[in-house]
Amino acid sequence: MLNSLSTNEAIAVKGTTSTIKLKTLCIYLILLAVPGYFINKLPIQGVNYEGLKGLIWFVYFMIVTLCFRDIRAFIAPLLNVKAFKKTGTYGWILLTFMLPYTLLHLCLYFEVLLDKYYMFYFKNHMFPASSWRQTVDVAILTPITEEMVFRGMLLTILLRFVKSYWAIGITSILFALIHFSDLWMFPLMGGFLLTMTAYKTKSILPAMVAHSLWNVYMAQLFLYF
């Protein structure tokens, strides 16, 4: 049985070596999944508590992640700030925002693929902007945790065992499944583009930026342009 997972040839910087024992990985995922489920079910409601559930999950996620030395060593090379020195990185960030943006507005213009109530609310300016607490949650906290899990952990591990197109496809589909809604095509497209951004730039930081830009747009700017 395989007892370690190496990242030295995935999207991490070449020459960096880090491993995760299979037992460590399983314990880490269980510690995230089980309490994460109960955090999601917390009876926290009301205007004064908007975004609180997301903050609790983020703090818990970071504590668990930082407590595992192997996990820290696994993720650290993927936080490659040198990616921003390459002009291609900004092209991927722009593409990851503009393709879903274009598709969304084409669907609204031609009144296709979207729920009729969604289009009605949009045309009548009935979508309220998110509160600042919700915006912080979806625009900062969510991109960090989701990119670390999907484009950091999942994609990098898959790249060690399957062809790149399988790793990218599986990561994109799983990302879409946890965001499944009437707008399913946007998480699927977004998941694919975010995965490609991380894969091509060899860093999850550009994917975090692109993810954050899209979430800010949907939370605050959607009705304006």
mmCIF file with all atom_site columns, C-alpha atoms in Angstrom, residues 140-216:
data_model
loop_
_atom_site.group_PDB
_atom_site.id
_atom_site.type_symbol
_atom_site.label_atom_id
_atom_site.label_alt_id
_atom_site.label_comp_id
_atom_site.label_asym_id
_atom_site.label_entity_id
_atom_site.label_seq_id
_atom_site.pdbx_PDB_ins_code
_atom_site.Cartn_x
_atom_site.Cartn_y
_atom_site.Cartn_z
_atom_site.occupancy
_atom_site.B_iso_or_equiv
_atom_site.pdbx_formal_charge
_atom_site.auth_seq_id
_atom_site.auth_comp_id
_atom_site.auth_asym_id
_atom_site.auth_atom_id
_atom_site.pdbx_PDB_model_num
ATOM 1  C CA . ILE A 1 140 ? -11.479 36.520 1.276   1.00 0.00 ? 140 ILE A CA 1
ATOM 2  C CA . LEU A 1 141 ? -12.053 33.560 3.554   1.00 0.00 ? 141 LEU A CA 1
ATOM 3  C CA . THR A 1 142 ? -13.757 31.211 1.096   1.00 0.00 ? 142 THR A CA 1
ATOM 4  C CA . PRO A 1 143 ? -11.176 31.583 -1.716  1.00 0.00 ? 143 PRO A CA 1
ATOM 5  C CA . ILE A 1 144 ? -8.341  30.833 0.705   1.00 0.00 ? 144 ILE A CA 1
ATOM 6  C CA . THR A 1 145 ? -9.841  27.658 2.130   1.00 0.00 ? 145 THR A CA 1
ATOM 7  C CA . GLU A 1 146 ? -11.286 26.327 -1.136  1.00 0.00 ? 146 GLU A CA 1
ATOM 8  C CA . GLU A 1 147 ? -8.122  26.927 -3.147  1.00 0.00 ? 147 GLU A CA 1
ATOM 9  C CA . MET A 1 148 ? -5.989  25.268 -0.490  1.00 0.00 ? 148 MET A CA 1
ATOM 10 C CA . VAL A 1 149 ? -8.256  22.219 -0.522  1.00 0.00 ? 149 VAL A CA 1
ATOM 11 C CA . PHE A 1 150 ? -9.071  21.896 -4.241  1.00 0.00 ? 150 PHE A CA 1
ATOM 12 C CA . ARG A 1 151 ? -6.181  23.402 -6.186  1.00 0.00 ? 151 ARG A CA 1
ATOM 13 C CA . GLY A 1 152 ? -3.690  22.822 -3.374  1.00 0.00 ? 152 GLY A CA 1
ATOM 14 C CA . MET A 1 153 ? -4.360  19.425 -1.816  1.00 0.00 ? 153 MET A CA 1
ATOM 15 C CA . LEU A 1 154 ? -6.650  17.643 -4.267  1.00 0.00 ? 154 LEU A CA 1
ATOM 16 C CA . LEU A 1 155 ? -5.132  18.704 -7.579  1.00 0.00 ? 155 LEU A CA 1
ATOM 17 C CA . THR A 1 156 ? -1.566  18.203 -6.416  1.00 0.00 ? 156 THR A CA 1
ATOM 18 C CA . ILE A 1 157 ? -2.261  14.721 -5.070  1.00 0.00 ? 157 ILE A CA 1
ATOM 19 C CA . LEU A 1 158 ? -4.158  13.677 -8.198  1.00 0.00 ? 158 LEU A CA 1
ATOM 20 C CA . LEU A 1 159 ? -1.330  14.873 -10.427 1.00 0.00 ? 159 LEU A CA 1
ATOM 21 C CA . ARG A 1 160 ? 0.937   12.339 -8.726  1.00 0.00 ? 160 ARG A CA 1
ATOM 22 C CA . PHE A 1 161 ? -1.232  9.382  -9.749  1.00 0.00 ? 161 PHE A CA 1
ATOM 23 C CA . VAL A 1 162 ? -3.183  10.224 -12.920 1.00 0.00 ? 162 VAL A CA 1
ATOM 24 C CA . LYS A 1 163 ? -2.688  12.123 -16.155 1.00 0.00 ? 163 LYS A CA 1
ATOM 25 C CA . SER A 1 164 ? -2.955  15.893 -15.879 1.00 0.00 ? 164 SER A CA 1
ATOM 26 C CA . TYR A 1 165 ? -6.226  16.091 -17.839 1.00 0.00 ? 165 TYR A CA 1
ATOM 27 C CA . TRP A 1 166 ? -7.820  13.570 -15.444 1.00 0.00 ? 166 TRP A CA 1
ATOM 28 C CA . ALA A 1 167 ? -6.547  15.475 -12.408 1.00 0.00 ? 167 ALA A CA 1
ATOM 29 C CA . ILE A 1 168 ? -7.847  18.770 -13.767 1.00 0.00 ? 168 ILE A CA 1
ATOM 30 C CA . GLY A 1 169 ? -11.193 17.234 -14.763 1.00 0.00 ? 169 GLY A CA 1
ATOM 31 C CA . ILE A 1 170 ? -11.803 15.467 -11.447 1.00 0.00 ? 170 ILE A CA 1
ATOM 32 C CA . THR A 1 171 ? -10.864 18.573 -9.451  1.00 0.00 ? 171 THR A CA 1
ATOM 33 C CA . SER A 1 172 ? -13.164 20.766 -11.549 1.00 0.00 ? 172 SER A CA 1
ATOM 34 C CA . ILE A 1 173 ? -16.129 18.392 -11.272 1.00 0.00 ? 173 ILE A CA 1
ATOM 35 C CA . LEU A 1 174 ? -15.788 17.929 -7.509  1.00 0.00 ? 174 LEU A CA 1
ATOM 36 C CA . PHE A 1 175 ? -15.578 21.695 -7.085  1.00 0.00 ? 175 PHE A CA 1
ATOM 37 C CA . ALA A 1 176 ? -18.774 22.101 -9.137  1.00 0.00 ? 176 ALA A CA 1
ATOM 38 C CA . LEU A 1 177 ? -20.572 19.405 -7.129  1.00 0.00 ? 177 LEU A CA 1
ATOM 39 C CA . ILE A 1 178 ? -20.103 21.155 -3.790  1.00 0.00 ? 178 ILE A CA 1
ATOM 40 C CA . HIS A 1 179 ? -21.376 24.389 -5.392  1.00 0.00 ? 179 HIS A CA 1
ATOM 41 C CA . PHE A 1 180 ? -24.260 22.724 -7.206  1.00 0.00 ? 180 PHE A CA 1
ATOM 42 C CA . SER A 1 181 ? -27.240 25.000 -7.884  1.00 0.00 ? 181 SER A CA 1
ATOM 43 C CA . ASP A 1 182 ? -29.427 26.231 -10.727 1.00 0.00 ? 182 ASP A CA 1
ATOM 44 C CA . LEU A 1 183 ? -26.320 28.058 -11.949 1.00 0.00 ? 183 LEU A CA 1
ATOM 45 C CA . TRP A 1 184 ? -24.346 24.805 -12.118 1.00 0.00 ? 184 TRP A CA 1
ATOM 46 C CA . MET A 1 185 ? -22.510 25.721 -15.331 1.00 0.00 ? 185 MET A CA 1
ATOM 47 C CA . PHE A 1 186 ? -20.689 28.604 -13.627 1.00 0.00 ? 186 PHE A CA 1
ATOM 48 C CA . PRO A 1 187 ? -19.102 26.559 -10.799 1.00 0.00 ? 187 PRO A CA 1
ATOM 49 C CA . LEU A 1 188 ? -18.118 23.973 -13.402 1.00 0.00 ? 188 LEU A CA 1
ATOM 50 C CA . MET A 1 189 ? -16.548 26.533 -15.715 1.00 0.00 ? 189 MET A CA 1
ATOM 51 C CA . GLY A 1 190 ? -15.071 28.431 -12.781 1.00 0.00 ? 190 GLY A CA 1
ATOM 52 C CA . GLY A 1 191 ? -13.676 25.249 -11.261 1.00 0.00 ? 191 GLY A CA 1
ATOM 53 C CA . PHE A 1 192 ? -12.013 24.317 -14.537 1.00 0.00 ? 192 PHE A CA 1
ATOM 54 C CA . LEU A 1 193 ? -10.517 27.785 -15.046 1.00 0.00 ? 193 LEU A CA 1
ATOM 55 C CA . LEU A 1 194 ? -9.293  28.047 -11.452 1.00 0.00 ? 194 LEU A CA 1
ATOM 56 C CA . THR A 1 195 ? -7.729  24.597 -11.733 1.00 0.00 ? 195 THR A CA 1
ATOM 57 C CA . MET A 1 196 ? -6.027  25.530 -15.009 1.00 0.00 ? 196 MET A CA 1
ATOM 58 C CA . THR A 1 197 ? -4.793  28.776 -13.462 1.00 0.00 ? 197 THR A CA 1
ATOM 59 C CA . ALA A 1 198 ? -3.149  26.910 -10.587 1.00 0.00 ? 198 ALA A CA 1
ATOM 60 C CA . TYR A 1 199 ? -1.778  24.232 -12.901 1.00 0.00 ? 199 TYR A CA 1
ATOM 61 C CA . LYS A 1 200 ? -0.309  26.683 -15.419 1.00 0.00 ? 200 LYS A CA 1
ATOM 62 C CA . THR A 1 201 ? 1.117   29.156 -12.906 1.00 0.00 ? 201 THR A CA 1
ATOM 63 C CA . LYS A 1 202 ? 2.387   26.457 -10.500 1.00 0.00 ? 202 LYS A CA 1
ATOM 64 C CA . SER A 1 203 ? 0.853   28.382 -7.615  1.00 0.00 ? 203 SER A CA 1
ATOM 65 C CA . ILE A 1 204 ? -2.519  28.529 -5.900  1.00 0.00 ? 204 ILE A CA 1
ATOM 66 C CA . LEU A 1 205 ? -2.181  32.260 -5.175  1.00 0.00 ? 205 LEU A CA 1
ATOM 67 C CA . PRO A 1 206 ? -3.335  33.422 -8.657  1.00 0.00 ? 206 PRO A CA 1
ATOM 68 C CA . ALA A 1 207 ? -6.333  31.085 -8.345  1.00 0.00 ? 207 ALA A CA 1
ATOM 69 C CA . MET A 1 208 ? -7.124  32.665 -4.964  1.00 0.00 ? 208 MET A CA 1
ATOM 70 C CA . VAL A 1 209 ? -7.031  36.126 -6.562  1.00 0.00 ? 209 VAL A CA 1
ATOM 71 C CA . ALA A 1 210 ? -9.265  35.084 -9.478  1.00 0.00 ? 210 ALA A CA 1
ATOM 72 C CA . HIS A 1 211 ? -11.672 33.308 -7.115  1.00 0.00 ? 211 HIS A CA 1
ATOM 73 C CA . SER A 1 212 ? -11.846 36.384 -4.909  1.00 0.00 ? 212 SER A CA 1
ATOM 74 C CA . LEU A 1 213 ? -12.511 38.738 -7.844  1.00 0.00 ? 213 LEU A CA 1
ATOM 75 C CA . TRP A 1 214 ? -15.422 36.631 -9.054  1.00 0.00 ? 214 TRP A CA 1
ATOM 76 C CA . ASN A 1 215 ? -16.933 36.354 -5.580  1.00 0.00 ? 215 ASN A CA 1
ATOM 77 C CA . VAL A 1 216 ? -16.636 40.131 -5.032  1.00 0.00 ? 216 VAL A CA 1
#
